[in-house]
């Protein structure tokens, strides 16, 4: 025997409306996910700095940043992740040893281009190449390696929220 199936018109219309709402919200959801990935990369960079004991004052670690909103480019949502400090690129890629003008104030070195008190060689002895820490590169890799799971979780949360009429 054959069974008879029916769907009430009102329920179907409600479901279609929810799907339409969801589709309209996709750019907003994707933007949120992209911003979240930037925040995740910042957290990873700070952890790498902390765990690898990179630089003495914590300024480099605290200055990792990402955009607060995503820019859309075709089907991509772009968020920059960066460290604006002028010496960040040297710590990232490495640098040749050189003289740095300035002086020590307690246990903190104060950079000063016109410092009459002199300065110091970085690293001690000068001339040698200081290997980079590749914090940006490593944080991006960590973020990309685990991105799929985070993105899927966020999309599922947003779908559930909207289909419940939230």
PDB file of N, CA, C and O in Angstrom, residues 105-136:
ATOM      1  N   UNK A 105      67.870  52.291  30.325  1.00  0.00           N
ATOM      2  CA  UNK A 105      67.191  52.933  31.462  1.00  0.00           C
ATOM      3  C   UNK A 105      66.712  51.773  32.330  1.00  0.00           C
ATOM      4  O   UNK A 105      65.735  51.109  31.992  1.00  0.00           O
ATOM      5  N   UNK A 106      67.451  51.488  33.384  1.00  0.00           N
ATOM      6  CA  UNK A 106      67.150  50.287  34.176  1.00  0.00           C
ATOM      7  C   UNK A 106      67.454  49.094  33.293  1.00  0.00           C
ATOM      8  O   UNK A 106      68.529  49.002  32.709  1.00  0.00           O
ATOM      9  N   UNK A 107      66.485  48.181  33.135  1.00  0.00           N
ATOM     10  CA  UNK A 107      66.735  47.012  32.286  1.00  0.00           C
ATOM     11  C   UNK A 107      66.036  47.102  30.933  1.00  0.00           C
ATOM     12  O   UNK A 107      65.831  46.106  30.267  1.00  0.00           O
ATOM     13  N   UNK A 108      65.647  48.323  30.525  1.00  0.00           N
ATOM     14  CA  UNK A 108      64.999  48.530  29.223  1.00  0.00           C
ATOM     15  C   UNK A 108      65.891  49.425  28.361  1.00  0.00           C
ATOM     16  O   UNK A 108      66.343  50.480  28.805  1.00  0.00           O
ATOM     17  N   UNK A 109      66.145  48.997  27.127  1.00  0.00           N
ATOM     18  CA  UNK A 109      66.955  49.806  26.209  1.00  0.00           C
ATOM     19  C   UNK A 109      66.053  50.827  25.534  1.00  0.00           C
ATOM     20  O   UNK A 109      65.017  50.479  24.975  1.00  0.00           O
ATOM     21  N   UNK A 110      66.441  52.107  25.603  1.00  0.00           N
ATOM     22  CA  UNK A 110      65.665  53.192  24.995  1.00  0.00           C
ATOM     23  C   UNK A 110      66.340  53.592  23.687  1.00  0.00           C
ATOM     24  O   UNK A 110      67.453  54.098  23.683  1.00  0.00           O
ATOM     25  N   UNK A 111      65.648  53.336  22.555  1.00  0.00           N
ATOM     26  CA  UNK A 111      66.176  53.689  21.235  1.00  0.00           C
ATOM     27  C   UNK A 111      66.105  55.197  21.066  1.00  0.00           C
ATOM     28  O   UNK A 111      65.075  55.808  21.326  1.00  0.00           O
ATOM     29  N   UNK A 112      67.221  55.814  20.607  1.00  0.00           N
ATOM     30  CA  UNK A 112      67.231  57.246  20.384  1.00  0.00           C
ATOM     31  C   UNK A 112      68.286  57.551  19.311  1.00  0.00           C
ATOM     32  O   UNK A 112      69.477  57.443  19.573  1.00  0.00           O
ATOM     33  N   UNK A 113      67.840  57.908  18.087  1.00  0.00           N
ATOM     34  CA  UNK A 113      68.772  58.135  16.976  1.00  0.00           C
ATOM     35  C   UNK A 113      69.884  59.145  17.273  1.00  0.00           C
ATOM     36  O   UNK A 113      71.001  58.987  16.817  1.00  0.00           O
ATOM     37  N   UNK A 114      69.593  60.177  18.065  1.00  0.00           N
ATOM     38  CA  UNK A 114      70.620  61.181  18.334  1.00  0.00           C
ATOM     39  C   UNK A 114      71.196  61.074  19.740  1.00  0.00           C
ATOM     40  O   UNK A 114      71.613  62.062  20.328  1.00  0.00           O
ATOM     41  N   UNK A 115      71.175  59.869  20.318  1.00  0.00           N
ATOM     42  CA  UNK A 115      71.558  59.690  21.721  1.00  0.00           C
ATOM     43  C   UNK A 115      73.038  59.994  21.974  1.00  0.00           C
ATOM     44  O   UNK A 115      73.917  59.359  21.396  1.00  0.00           O
ATOM     45  N   UNK A 116      73.322  60.967  22.873  1.00  0.00           N
ATOM     46  CA  UNK A 116      74.725  61.283  23.181  1.00  0.00           C
ATOM     47  C   UNK A 116      75.384  60.170  24.016  1.00  0.00           C
ATOM     48  O   UNK A 116      76.601  60.076  24.071  1.00  0.00           O
ATOM     49  N   UNK A 117      74.564  59.333  24.661  1.00  0.00           N
ATOM     50  CA  UNK A 117      75.123  58.282  25.520  1.00  0.00           C
ATOM     51  C   UNK A 117      75.621  57.067  24.739  1.00  0.00           C
ATOM     52  O   UNK A 117      76.082  56.101  25.328  1.00  0.00           O
ATOM     53  N   UNK A 118      75.452  57.068  23.413  1.00  0.00           N
ATOM     54  CA  UNK A 118      75.985  55.952  22.637  1.00  0.00           C
ATOM     55  C   UNK A 118      74.937  55.003  22.135  1.00  0.00           C
ATOM     56  O   UNK A 118      73.976  55.403  21.504  1.00  0.00           O
ATOM     57  N   UNK A 119      75.100  53.716  22.450  1.00  0.00           N
ATOM     58  CA  UNK A 119      74.194  52.699  21.966  1.00  0.00           C
ATOM     59  C   UNK A 119      74.794  51.333  22.175  1.00  0.00           C
ATOM     60  O   UNK A 119      75.632  51.146  23.052  1.00  0.00           O
ATOM     61  N   UNK A 120      74.387  50.372  21.345  1.00  0.00           N
ATOM     62  CA  UNK A 120      74.915  49.010  21.481  1.00  0.00           C
ATOM     63  C   UNK A 120      74.826  48.280  20.147  1.00  0.00           C
ATOM     64  O   UNK A 120      74.101  48.693  19.249  1.00  0.00           O
ATOM     65  N   UNK A 121      75.586  47.194  20.051  1.00  0.00           N
ATOM     66  CA  UNK A 121      75.494  46.336  18.874  1.00  0.00           C
ATOM     67  C   UNK A 121      74.446  45.262  19.114  1.00  0.00           C
ATOM     68  O   UNK A 121      74.374  44.690  20.203  1.00  0.00           O
ATOM     69  N   UNK A 122      73.617  45.033  18.106  1.00  0.00           N
ATOM     70  CA  UNK A 122      72.612  43.966  18.167  1.00  0.00           C
ATOM     71  C   UNK A 122      72.914  43.016  17.020  1.00  0.00           C
ATOM     72  O   UNK A 122      72.883  43.441  15.870  1.00  0.00           O
ATOM     73  N   UNK A 123      73.198  41.743  17.235  1.00  0.00           N
ATOM     74  CA  UNK A 123      73.481  41.152  18.549  1.00  0.00           C
ATOM     75  C   UNK A 123      74.861  41.607  19.026  1.00  0.00           C
ATOM     76  O   UNK A 123      75.607  42.213  18.257  1.00  0.00           O
ATOM     77  N   UNK A 124      75.185  41.261  20.267  1.00  0.00           N
ATOM     78  CA  UNK A 124      76.505  41.638  20.818  1.00  0.00           C
ATOM     79  C   UNK A 124      77.588  41.161  19.854  1.00  0.00           C
ATOM     80  O   UNK A 124      77.526  40.060  19.343  1.00  0.00           O
ATOM     81  N   UNK A 125      78.571  42.023  19.606  1.00  0.00           N
ATOM     82  CA  UNK A 125      79.652  41.664  18.684  1.00  0.00           C
ATOM     83  C   UNK A 125      79.380  42.098  17.258  1.00  0.00           C
ATOM     84  O   UNK A 125      80.261  42.097  16.425  1.00  0.00           O
ATOM     85  N   UNK A 126      78.121  42.500  16.966  1.00  0.00           N
ATOM     86  CA  UNK A 126      77.776  43.022  15.639  1.00  0.00           C
ATOM     87  C   UNK A 126      77.913  41.994  14.519  1.00  0.00           C
ATOM     88  O   UNK A 126      78.053  40.811  14.761  1.00  0.00           O
ATOM     89  N   UNK A 127      77.776  42.478  13.251  1.00  0.00           N
ATOM     90  CA  UNK A 127      78.062  41.679  12.073  1.00  0.00           C
ATOM     91  C   UNK A 127      77.326  40.379  11.814  1.00  0.00           C
ATOM     92  O   UNK A 127      77.073  40.052  10.679  1.00  0.00           O
ATOM     93  N   UNK A 128      77.008  39.610  12.833  1.00  0.00           N
ATOM     94  CA  UNK A 128      76.372  38.302  12.640  1.00  0.00           C
ATOM     95  C   UNK A 128      74.926  38.462  12.137  1.00  0.00           C
ATOM     96  O   UNK A 128      74.293  39.483  12.369  1.00  0.00           O
ATOM     97  N   UNK A 129      74.401  37.405  11.519  1.00  0.00           N
ATOM     98  CA  UNK A 129      73.002  37.424  11.071  1.00  0.00           C
ATOM     99  C   UNK A 129      72.128  36.861  12.186  1.00  0.00           C
ATOM    100  O   UNK A 129      72.449  35.836  12.783  1.00  0.00           O
ATOM    101  N   UNK A 130      71.047  37.565  12.509  1.00  0.00           N
ATOM    102  CA  UNK A 130      70.100  37.094  13.527  1.00  0.00           C
ATOM    103  C   UNK A 130      68.939  36.423  12.802  1.00  0.00           C
ATOM    104  O   UNK A 130      68.299  37.038  11.949  1.00  0.00           O
ATOM    105  N   UNK A 131      68.705  35.169  13.124  1.00  0.00           N
ATOM    106  CA  UNK A 131      67.655  34.396  12.467  1.00  0.00           C
ATOM    107  C   UNK A 131      66.262  34.961  12.811  1.00  0.00           C
ATOM    108  O   UNK A 131      66.026  35.371  13.939  1.00  0.00           O
ATOM    109  N   UNK A 132      65.365  34.933  11.836  1.00  0.00           N
ATOM    110  CA  UNK A 132      63.999  35.414  12.060  1.00  0.00           C
ATOM    111  C   UNK A 132      63.196  34.449  12.920  1.00  0.00           C
ATOM    112  O   UNK A 132      63.530  33.270  13.035  1.00  0.00           O
ATOM    113  N   UNK A 133      62.112  34.955  13.522  1.00  0.00           N
ATOM    114  CA  UNK A 133      61.224  34.123  14.359  1.00  0.00           C
ATOM    115  C   UNK A 133      60.006  33.630  13.578  1.00  0.00           C
ATOM    116  O   UNK A 133      59.316  32.728  14.030  1.00  0.00           O
ATOM    117  N   UNK A 134      59.706  34.257  12.437  1.00  0.00           N
ATOM    118  CA  UNK A 134      58.594  33.843  11.560  1.00  0.00           C
ATOM    119  C   UNK A 134      57.265  33.696  12.311  1.00  0.00           C
ATOM    120  O   UNK A 134      56.506  32.766  12.071  1.00  0.00           O
ATOM    121  N   UNK A 135      56.994  34.633  13.212  1.00  0.00           N
ATOM    122  CA  UNK A 135      55.771  34.585  14.014  1.00  0.00           C
ATOM    123  C   UNK A 135      54.539  34.716  13.111  1.00  0.00           C
ATOM    124  O   UNK A 135      53.586  33.941  13.230  1.00  0.00           O
ATOM    125  N   UNK A 136      54.556  35.689  12.189  1.00  0.00           N
ATOM    126  CA  UNK A 136      53.421  35.915  11.302  1.00  0.00           C
ATOM    127  C   UNK A 136      53.151  34.657  10.474  1.00  0.00           C
ATOM    128  O   UNK A 136      52.025  34.157  10.440  1.00  0.00           O
TER     129      UNK A 136
END
